[in-house]
Short mmCIF file of C-alpha atoms and ligand atoms in Angstrom, two decimals:
data_model
loop_
_atom_site.label_atom_id
_atom_site.label_comp_id
_atom_site.label_asym_id
_atom_site.label_seq_id
_atom_site.Cartn_x
_atom_site.Cartn_y
_atom_site.Cartn_z
CA MET A 334 -83.49 34.33 50.91
CA SER A 335 -84.63 37.72 49.77
CA THR A 336 -88.19 38.78 50.37
CA GLY A 337 -89.85 41.21 47.99
CA VAL A 338 -89.45 44.96 48.25
CA GLU A 339 -91.74 46.48 50.86
CA GLN A 340 -93.17 49.86 49.94
CA THR A 341 -94.08 52.55 52.43
CA VAL A 342 -94.19 56.34 52.73
CA ALA A 343 -91.49 56.87 55.33
CA ILE A 344 -88.66 54.66 56.53
CA ILE A 345 -87.27 55.27 60.02
CA VAL A 346 -83.88 53.76 60.83
CA GLY A 347 -83.46 53.11 64.56
CA ALA A 348 -85.97 52.29 67.29
CA GLY A 349 -84.43 54.25 70.14
CA PRO A 350 -86.35 57.10 71.79
CA SER A 351 -85.88 59.25 68.65
CA GLY A 352 -87.24 56.65 66.25
CA LEU A 353 -90.13 55.85 68.59
CA ALA A 354 -90.99 59.55 68.94
CA THR A 355 -91.01 59.92 65.17
CA ALA A 356 -93.16 56.82 64.72
CA ALA A 357 -95.67 58.15 67.26
CA CYS A 358 -95.89 61.50 65.46
CA PHE A 359 -96.39 59.69 62.15
CA HIS A 360 -99.10 57.57 63.75
CA GLN A 361 -100.91 60.68 64.97
CA LEU A 362 -100.91 62.13 61.45
CA SER A 363 -101.67 58.79 59.76
CA ILE A 364 -98.39 58.81 57.84
CA PRO A 365 -97.55 55.21 56.88
CA TYR A 366 -94.04 54.16 57.92
CA ILE A 367 -91.73 51.25 58.58
CA ILE A 368 -89.23 51.35 61.42
CA LEU A 369 -86.04 49.29 61.11
CA GLU A 370 -83.90 48.30 64.09
CA ARG A 371 -80.70 46.26 64.16
CA GLU A 372 -81.25 44.94 67.70
CA ASP A 373 -84.03 42.67 68.93
CA CYS A 374 -85.62 45.28 71.22
CA ILE A 375 -86.56 48.95 71.33
CA ALA A 376 -84.21 51.47 73.00
CA SER A 377 -81.32 49.01 73.03
CA LEU A 378 -79.00 51.68 74.44
CA PHE A 379 -81.06 51.84 77.62
CA TYR A 380 -81.97 48.14 77.66
CA LYS A 381 -78.63 46.56 76.94
CA LYS A 382 -75.92 49.18 76.99
CA SER A 383 -76.31 51.22 80.14
CA TYR A 384 -75.50 50.66 83.77
CA ASN A 385 -78.11 49.67 86.33
CA ARG A 386 -78.08 52.77 88.51
CA LEU A 387 -78.71 55.15 85.63
CA HIS A 388 -81.36 57.84 86.06
CA LEU A 389 -82.30 60.38 83.42
CA HIS A 390 -80.30 63.47 84.21
CA LEU A 391 -82.94 66.02 83.48
CA THR A 392 -86.30 66.42 85.16
CA LYS A 393 -88.98 64.22 83.65
CA ASN A 394 -90.88 67.04 81.94
CA LEU A 395 -87.77 67.54 79.75
CA CYS A 396 -87.42 63.86 78.85
CA GLN A 397 -90.85 62.74 77.77
CA LEU A 398 -91.64 61.90 74.18
CA PRO A 399 -94.44 63.56 72.17
CA HIS A 400 -98.13 62.84 72.79
CA LEU A 401 -97.69 60.71 75.92
CA PRO A 402 -96.40 62.19 79.19
CA PHE A 403 -94.70 60.19 81.92
CA PRO A 404 -97.11 58.77 84.51
CA SER A 405 -97.56 61.26 87.35
CA SER A 406 -96.41 58.60 89.79
CA TYR A 407 -92.91 58.69 88.25
CA PRO A 408 -90.16 60.40 90.26
CA THR A 409 -88.72 63.70 89.02
CA TYR A 410 -85.55 61.97 87.82
CA VAL A 411 -86.70 58.84 86.06
CA PRO A 412 -84.72 55.65 86.90
CA ARG A 413 -83.70 53.32 84.09
CA PRO A 414 -86.33 50.58 84.72
CA ASP A 415 -89.15 53.15 84.79
CA PHE A 416 -87.89 54.75 81.59
CA LEU A 417 -87.84 51.35 79.90
CA LYS A 418 -91.39 50.67 81.08
CA TYR A 419 -92.47 54.04 79.73
CA LEU A 420 -90.90 53.32 76.34
CA ASP A 421 -92.56 49.88 76.18
CA ASP A 422 -95.93 51.45 76.97
CA TYR A 423 -95.20 54.20 74.46
CA ALA A 424 -94.58 51.68 71.68
CA THR A 425 -97.74 49.77 72.59
CA HIS A 426 -99.84 52.93 72.83
CA PHE A 427 -98.91 54.09 69.34
CA ASN A 428 -98.88 50.57 67.93
CA ILE A 429 -95.19 50.82 67.00
CA ILE A 430 -93.90 47.48 65.74
CA PRO A 431 -90.28 47.78 64.62
CA ARG A 432 -88.73 45.31 62.22
CA PHE A 433 -86.16 44.00 64.67
CA CYS A 434 -82.83 42.40 63.77
CA ASN A 435 -82.67 44.48 60.59
CA LEU A 436 -79.31 46.17 60.28
CA VAL A 437 -79.45 48.86 57.62
CA LYS A 438 -76.48 48.27 55.32
CA CYS A 439 -77.35 50.69 52.57
CA ALA A 440 -79.82 53.49 51.93
CA LYS A 441 -79.72 55.50 48.75
CA TYR A 442 -81.94 57.89 46.90
CA ASP A 443 -83.04 56.82 43.45
CA GLU A 444 -83.41 59.97 41.36
CA ASP A 445 -85.42 58.21 38.65
CA VAL A 446 -88.23 57.04 40.85
CA LYS A 447 -87.68 59.70 43.53
CA ARG A 448 -87.60 57.15 46.33
CA TRP A 449 -85.24 55.95 49.01
CA LYS A 450 -84.09 52.35 48.62
CA VAL A 451 -82.98 50.61 51.76
CA GLU A 452 -81.24 47.30 52.16
CA THR A 453 -80.97 45.48 55.49
CA GLU A 454 -79.04 42.51 56.74
CA VAL A 455 -81.40 40.31 58.70
CA GLU A 456 -79.94 38.57 61.75
CA GLY A 457 -79.83 34.87 61.20
CA GLY A 458 -79.41 35.27 57.46
CA GLY A 459 -81.19 36.99 54.64
CA VAL A 460 -81.72 40.51 53.44
CA GLY A 461 -84.61 42.94 53.50
CA TRP A 462 -85.57 45.50 50.91
CA TYR A 463 -87.60 48.61 51.63
CA GLU A 464 -88.63 51.63 49.63
CA GLY A 465 -90.10 54.91 50.76
CA ARG A 466 -90.47 58.50 49.70
CA PHE A 467 -89.01 59.74 52.97
CA MET A 468 -86.08 58.56 55.01
CA VAL A 469 -85.50 59.37 58.69
CA VAL A 470 -82.11 58.74 60.30
CA ALA A 471 -82.76 57.93 63.98
CA THR A 472 -79.64 55.91 64.68
CA GLY A 473 -78.54 58.05 67.62
CA GLU A 474 -75.51 60.04 68.67
CA THR A 475 -74.25 56.89 70.36
CA SER A 476 -74.55 54.24 67.68
CA ASP A 477 -71.01 52.81 67.76
CA VAL A 478 -68.69 52.50 70.71
CA PHE A 479 -65.41 54.37 70.58
CA ILE A 480 -62.20 53.18 72.22
CA PRO A 481 -59.09 55.25 71.52
CA GLU A 482 -55.88 53.64 70.37
CA VAL A 483 -53.54 53.04 73.28
CA ASP A 484 -50.06 51.73 72.80
CA GLY A 485 -49.81 48.18 74.09
CA LEU A 486 -53.49 47.82 74.95
CA SER A 487 -53.79 44.49 73.19
CA GLU A 488 -51.06 43.20 75.53
CA PHE A 489 -52.92 44.26 78.67
CA LYS A 490 -53.20 41.30 81.02
CA GLY A 491 -56.38 42.39 82.78
CA GLU A 492 -59.96 42.87 81.68
CA VAL A 493 -60.90 45.61 79.20
CA ILE A 494 -64.50 46.72 78.65
CA HIS A 495 -66.38 49.69 77.23
CA SER A 496 -68.80 51.58 79.48
CA THR A 497 -71.72 50.11 77.52
CA GLN A 498 -70.78 46.67 78.89
CA TYR A 499 -70.72 47.85 82.49
CA LYS A 500 -73.75 46.98 84.61
CA SER A 501 -72.62 47.45 88.20
CA GLY A 502 -69.62 47.21 90.50
CA LYS A 503 -70.60 43.69 91.54
CA GLY A 504 -67.62 41.45 90.97
CA TYR A 505 -65.13 44.32 91.10
CA GLU A 506 -64.80 44.43 94.91
CA ASN A 507 -61.18 45.09 95.95
CA LYS A 508 -60.00 45.13 92.37
CA ASN A 509 -57.89 47.94 90.99
CA VAL A 510 -60.09 49.50 88.35
CA LEU A 511 -59.22 52.32 86.00
CA VAL A 512 -62.01 54.27 84.35
CA VAL A 513 -60.81 56.12 81.27
CA GLY A 514 -62.91 59.12 80.39
CA SER A 515 -64.60 61.65 82.60
CA GLY A 516 -67.93 62.19 80.89
CA ASN A 517 -71.15 61.50 82.69
CA SER A 518 -70.89 57.74 82.21
CA GLY A 519 -67.27 57.55 83.38
CA MET A 520 -67.88 59.67 86.46
CA GLU A 521 -70.94 57.71 87.55
CA ILE A 522 -69.34 54.33 86.84
CA ALA A 523 -66.38 55.39 89.00
CA LEU A 524 -68.78 56.27 91.79
CA ASP A 525 -70.58 52.95 91.44
CA LEU A 526 -67.31 50.99 91.49
CA SER A 527 -66.15 52.82 94.56
CA GLU A 528 -69.42 52.14 96.36
CA TYR A 529 -68.96 48.45 95.60
CA GLY A 530 -65.51 48.57 97.16
CA ALA A 531 -63.33 48.65 94.07
CA LYS A 532 -60.08 50.61 94.29
CA THR A 533 -61.08 53.12 91.70
CA SER A 534 -59.11 55.59 89.57
CA ILE A 535 -60.40 57.82 86.82
CA VAL A 536 -58.57 59.52 83.99
CA VAL A 537 -59.48 63.18 83.68
CA ARG A 538 -57.64 64.38 80.63
CA SER A 539 -59.06 67.81 79.98
CA PRO A 540 -60.90 70.52 81.91
CA ILE A 541 -64.52 69.73 82.79
CA HIS A 542 -67.49 71.52 84.27
CA ILE A 543 -68.84 69.63 87.24
CA VAL A 544 -72.32 70.83 88.10
CA SER A 545 -74.94 69.75 90.57
CA ARG A 546 -78.09 68.22 89.15
CA TRP A 547 -80.43 70.85 90.59
CA SER A 548 -78.26 73.71 89.29
CA VAL A 549 -78.21 72.40 85.74
CA ASN A 550 -81.98 71.88 85.74
CA LEU A 551 -82.47 75.38 87.15
CA GLY A 552 -80.07 76.65 84.47
CA LEU A 553 -82.17 75.03 81.75
CA MET A 554 -85.24 76.86 83.03
CA LEU A 555 -83.36 80.15 83.20
CA LEU A 556 -82.29 79.71 79.56
CA LYS A 557 -85.85 80.48 78.57
CA ILE A 558 -85.60 84.01 79.97
CA ILE A 559 -81.88 84.84 80.28
CA PRO A 560 -79.11 84.74 77.62
CA LEU A 561 -76.90 81.65 77.62
CA HIS A 562 -73.68 83.38 78.70
CA LEU A 563 -75.36 84.79 81.79
CA VAL A 564 -76.82 81.41 82.72
CA ASP A 565 -73.33 79.96 82.27
CA SER A 566 -71.79 82.58 84.56
CA PHE A 567 -74.44 81.81 87.14
CA LEU A 568 -73.76 78.07 86.89
CA VAL A 569 -70.02 78.50 87.23
CA LEU A 570 -70.45 80.72 90.27
CA VAL A 571 -72.92 78.43 92.03
CA ASN A 572 -70.89 75.31 91.36
CA LYS A 573 -67.65 76.93 92.51
CA VAL A 574 -69.41 77.52 95.81
CA ILE A 575 -70.71 73.94 95.94
CA TYR A 576 -67.55 72.09 94.93
CA GLY A 577 -64.73 74.55 95.59
CA ASP A 578 -61.47 74.47 93.69
CA LEU A 579 -60.67 70.92 92.54
CA THR A 580 -57.33 71.74 90.90
CA SER A 581 -55.35 70.03 93.64
CA TYR A 582 -57.29 66.82 92.90
CA GLY A 583 -56.42 67.00 89.21
CA ILE A 584 -59.64 68.58 87.95
CA GLN A 585 -59.82 71.96 86.29
CA ARG A 586 -62.69 73.97 84.94
CA PRO A 587 -62.59 75.17 81.34
CA PRO A 588 -61.33 78.75 81.76
CA LYS A 589 -63.40 80.38 79.02
CA GLU A 590 -66.29 78.25 77.86
CA GLY A 591 -69.27 77.86 80.20
CA PRO A 592 -71.16 74.58 80.75
CA PHE A 593 -73.95 75.22 78.26
CA ALA A 594 -71.76 77.00 75.71
CA GLY A 595 -69.46 73.96 75.65
CA LYS A 596 -72.39 71.65 75.08
CA VAL A 597 -73.93 73.69 72.29
CA ARG A 598 -70.62 74.37 70.50
CA ASN A 599 -68.67 71.14 70.93
CA GLY A 600 -71.16 68.67 72.31
CA LYS A 601 -69.15 68.63 75.54
CA TYR A 602 -71.80 67.90 78.12
CA PRO A 603 -71.27 69.27 81.62
CA ILE A 604 -70.73 66.58 84.25
CA ILE A 605 -73.73 66.19 86.48
CA ASP A 606 -72.36 65.18 89.84
CA MET A 607 -74.03 62.19 91.46
CA GLY A 608 -71.56 61.98 94.35
CA THR A 609 -68.29 61.30 92.56
CA THR A 610 -66.76 64.63 93.58
CA GLU A 611 -67.08 63.88 97.26
CA LYS A 612 -65.31 60.56 96.77
CA ILE A 613 -62.55 62.29 94.86
CA LYS A 614 -62.11 64.77 97.68
CA SER A 615 -62.04 62.01 100.29
CA GLY A 616 -59.41 60.16 98.26
CA GLU A 617 -61.64 57.13 97.63
CA ILE A 618 -61.43 57.83 93.92
CA GLN A 619 -58.07 58.80 92.51
CA VAL A 620 -57.80 61.17 89.55
CA LEU A 621 -55.08 60.39 87.01
CA PRO A 622 -53.86 62.25 83.92
CA ALA A 623 -54.14 61.01 80.32
CA LEU A 624 -53.24 57.45 79.50
CA LYS A 625 -50.02 56.94 77.59
CA SER A 626 -49.39 53.24 77.12
CA ILE A 627 -49.46 49.77 78.59
CA GLN A 628 -46.04 48.39 79.44
CA ALA A 629 -44.08 45.78 81.35
CA GLY A 630 -45.52 43.01 79.24
CA GLY A 631 -49.08 44.14 79.82
CA TYR A 632 -49.03 44.67 83.59
CA GLU A 633 -48.40 48.40 83.96
CA VAL A 634 -50.41 51.36 82.83
CA VAL A 635 -48.27 54.39 82.08
CA PHE A 636 -49.68 57.91 82.31
CA GLU A 637 -48.75 61.09 80.53
CA ASN A 638 -46.83 62.53 83.48
CA GLY A 639 -44.67 59.42 83.66
CA SER A 640 -46.36 57.73 86.60
CA CYS A 641 -47.12 53.99 86.43
CA HIS A 642 -49.88 52.00 88.08
CA GLN A 643 -51.14 48.44 87.97
CA PHE A 644 -54.79 47.69 87.24
CA ASP A 645 -56.92 44.57 87.06
CA VAL A 646 -59.56 46.19 84.91
CA ILE A 647 -59.76 49.10 82.48
CA ILE A 648 -63.17 50.52 81.63
CA PHE A 649 -63.25 52.80 78.61
CA ALA A 650 -65.95 55.41 79.07
CA THR A 651 -64.60 57.14 76.01
CA GLY A 652 -67.86 57.67 74.24
CA PHE A 653 -69.20 56.94 70.82
CA LYS A 654 -68.91 57.56 67.15
CA ARG A 655 -71.38 57.26 64.35
CA SER A 656 -71.05 55.26 61.17
CA THR A 657 -73.93 56.69 59.16
CA HIS A 658 -71.63 57.47 56.22
CA MET A 659 -71.02 53.73 55.91
CA TRP A 660 -74.61 53.05 54.92
CA LEU A 661 -76.24 56.34 53.92
CA GLN A 662 -75.59 57.52 50.37
CA GLY A 663 -76.70 60.96 49.28
CA GLY A 664 -76.89 62.40 52.77
CA ASP A 665 -73.91 64.73 52.43
CA CYS A 666 -75.99 67.89 52.69
CA LEU A 667 -77.46 66.81 55.98
CA LEU A 668 -74.80 64.81 57.83
CA ASN A 669 -71.05 65.20 58.13
CA GLU A 670 -68.41 62.43 58.17
CA ASP A 671 -69.09 61.92 61.87
CA GLY A 672 -72.81 61.46 61.28
CA LEU A 673 -73.83 64.74 62.89
CA PRO A 674 -76.02 67.40 61.23
CA LYS A 675 -74.32 70.01 59.06
CA PRO A 676 -77.13 72.59 59.02
CA MET A 677 -77.13 74.77 62.11
CA TYR A 678 -79.78 74.44 64.79
CA PRO A 679 -82.77 74.94 64.40
CA ASN A 680 -82.56 73.75 60.76
CA HIS A 681 -80.52 70.64 61.53
CA TRP A 682 -83.31 68.06 61.00
CA LYS A 683 -84.10 68.54 57.34
CA GLY A 684 -82.03 67.48 54.33
CA GLU A 685 -82.77 67.08 50.65
CA ASN A 686 -84.90 64.57 48.74
CA GLY A 687 -87.04 63.73 51.74
CA LEU A 688 -84.14 62.95 54.07
CA TYR A 689 -84.41 63.84 57.77
CA CYS A 690 -82.57 63.22 61.01
CA VAL A 691 -83.87 63.10 64.54
CA GLY A 692 -82.04 63.28 67.86
CA LEU A 693 -78.63 64.20 66.49
CA ALA A 694 -78.44 67.86 67.51
CA ARG A 695 -76.94 67.21 70.96
CA ARG A 696 -80.08 68.34 72.67
CA GLY A 697 -81.00 65.09 74.40
CA LEU A 698 -84.46 63.58 74.54
CA TYR A 699 -86.04 67.01 74.55
CA GLY A 700 -84.38 67.88 71.24
CA ALA A 701 -85.34 64.50 69.76
CA ALA A 702 -88.99 65.07 70.66
CA MET A 703 -88.92 68.45 68.91
CA ASP A 704 -87.22 67.02 65.81
CA ALA A 705 -89.81 64.22 65.60
CA GLU A 706 -92.70 66.68 65.65
CA ASN A 707 -91.06 68.93 63.07
CA ILE A 708 -90.39 66.04 60.71
CA ALA A 709 -93.91 64.64 60.95
CA GLN A 710 -95.45 68.08 60.35
CA HIS A 711 -93.18 68.68 57.39
CA ILE A 712 -93.99 65.36 55.73
CA PHE A 713 -97.69 65.78 56.51
CA LYS A 714 -97.72 69.04 54.54
CA LEU A 715 -95.96 67.39 51.59
CA ILE A 716 -98.35 64.48 51.17
C1 LIG B 1386 -75.42 56.01 79.66
C2 LIG B 1386 -76.22 57.06 78.92
C3 LIG B 1386 -77.11 57.86 79.61
C4 LIG B 1386 -77.87 58.83 78.96
N1 LIG B 1386 -78.73 59.60 79.69
C5 LIG B 1386 -79.47 60.56 79.06
C6 LIG B 1386 -80.39 61.39 79.78
O1 LIG B 1386 -80.50 61.28 81.00
N2 LIG B 1386 -81.10 62.32 79.10
C7 LIG B 1386 -80.97 62.48 77.76
O2 LIG B 1386 -81.65 63.32 77.17
N3 LIG B 1386 -80.08 61.73 77.06
C8 LIG B 1386 -79.34 60.78 77.67
N4 LIG B 1386 -78.44 60.04 76.97
C9 LIG B 1386 -78.24 60.31 75.57
C10 LIG B 1386 -79.01 59.27 74.80
O3 LIG B 1386 -78.15 58.81 73.79
C11 LIG B 1386 -80.22 59.85 74.16
O4 LIG B 1386 -80.99 60.65 74.92
C12 LIG B 1386 -81.16 58.80 73.58
O5 LIG B 1386 -80.73 57.46 73.71
C13 LIG B 1386 -81.25 59.16 72.16
O6 LIG B 1386 -82.09 58.29 71.53
P1 LIG B 1386 -81.86 57.96 70.02
O7 LIG B 1386 -83.06 57.19 69.63
O8 LIG B 1386 -81.53 59.18 69.26
O9 LIG B 1386 -80.56 57.06 69.99
P2 LIG B 1386 -80.37 55.56 70.51
O10 LIG B 1386 -81.05 55.37 71.81
O11 LIG B 1386 -78.93 55.25 70.42
O12 LIG B 1386 -81.16 54.68 69.42
C14 LIG B 1386 -80.68 54.49 68.12
C15 LIG B 1386 -81.12 53.11 67.66
O13 LIG B 1386 -80.73 52.93 66.30
C16 LIG B 1386 -80.27 51.61 66.12
N5 LIG B 1386 -79.35 51.59 64.97
C17 LIG B 1386 -78.15 52.20 64.84
N6 LIG B 1386 -77.62 51.97 63.63
C18 LIG B 1386 -78.51 51.18 62.97
C19 LIG B 1386 -78.52 50.63 61.66
N7 LIG B 1386 -77.52 50.82 60.78
N8 LIG B 1386 -79.60 49.88 61.30
C20 LIG B 1386 -80.63 49.68 62.16
N9 LIG B 1386 -80.66 50.20 63.40
C21 LIG B 1386 -79.61 50.94 63.80
C22 LIG B 1386 -79.59 51.28 67.44
O14 LIG B 1386 -79.52 49.89 67.64
C23 LIG B 1386 -80.49 51.99 68.45
O15 LIG B 1386 -81.48 51.15 68.97
C24 LIG B 1386 -77.70 59.04 77.59
C25 LIG B 1386 -76.79 58.24 76.87
C26 LIG B 1386 -76.05 57.26 77.53
C27 LIG B 1386 -75.07 56.43 76.76
C1 LIG B 1387 -48.83 62.04 88.07
O1 LIG B 1387 -50.17 62.46 88.38
C2 LIG B 1387 -50.72 61.82 89.51
C3 LIG B 1387 -52.15 62.29 89.63
O2 LIG B 1387 -52.27 63.66 89.43
C4 LIG B 1387 -49.91 62.13 90.74
O3 LIG B 1387 -50.46 61.45 91.86
C5 LIG B 1387 -48.49 61.68 90.54
O4 LIG B 1387 -47.71 62.06 91.61
C6 LIG B 1387 -47.91 62.30 89.24
N1 LIG B 1387 -46.63 61.66 88.99
C7 LIG B 1387 -45.55 62.32 88.56
C8 LIG B 1387 -44.35 61.50 88.31
O5 LIG B 1387 -45.60 63.53 88.35
#
């Protein structure tokens, strides 16, 4: 059931915010493109794989996509439904019509004809073939869920989900719930669970920077005029005053690396506190050390320090990995094994033979918007 090969100038893989931003920039410069998306909707991460209470963490001026600002009526921190509405309007405005249910299985550069050849698996059966001079990887930093290997996990008698399956604490009232992973998702899911009356614990394995939302947004503004290490010192100081020493609750700050330095160097985002810290201090949320194994025939969760607890539910907020290397051939100069850019910022978006990536430099929506504009300008000059 193969259709013919569709020809275009640029092929974008992924219709999340990054792919949409790129499509809009192409539209503005009249660059023909095709956008391929494995799911049946745009921005599937926000539509299908995030929790209800989610708000964008940064102020709206830092989260809007190119050529169409957020409506002025939007609150400073955009809630999930409003963001989805904005993205829908964005796609309509720029006439972006993704080819949904097209999972890219293979993309390779054909030296002879100097074109990218892309093969997709179409949901419901069939394959799609596309060819273009340029190829844009917009599959996101969060394309595949990651759950670490835990001894005995398959024996666990309770419910196990990944954070992308969590919607709200409804249904978890009075249950013993363990959240594994103390990134932004894990911390906010723990808060949500606790507010719904779940007996909530969270695994905090390594040191983290907990920062207030206003301080991190102020810090981002300061970055424009003050060197990063000074902004980091400021953030650490301010947040020590706000939250105090949390060591006795099982939470330490990284001793050397500041909040922004950690993000830029290792992609370790600071934790923007939405109220979780207060619940940890009041004892409503318990902090536990790293997970070791599941024992007693699947009833007991054992932690690194030897303590054991029983849980009804385990929620893995352990993040994501990328599988770009599984489908992209000839992208070795641009992307590493983990699907992240090899060239250093600010040259991370451009590879060889007309290959580009957008939104993979750990700079959030703001970085994606910049990448999209750079890519469109670059291609515009070439054609
Ligand atoms: C819970 C949560 C909250 C977040 N909050 C913020 C925030 O407040 N601010 C911020 O800046 N960032 C936030 N992020 C980070 C977020 O990942 C990005 O900002 C944003 O989603 C990046 O968009 P993207 O288009 O690059 O990736 P994605 O939104 O992940 O989109 C990639 C798309 O590519 C598709 N795709 C993947 N592989 C294939 C394939 N092989 N073939 C076809 N299609 C494919 C996926 O289905 C997906 O639709 C958050 C992330 C999470 C998980
Ligand atoms: C293990 O760590 C938890 C949380 O920090 C603590 O409550 C518990 O007492 C510790 N158990 C042992 C055996 O050290």
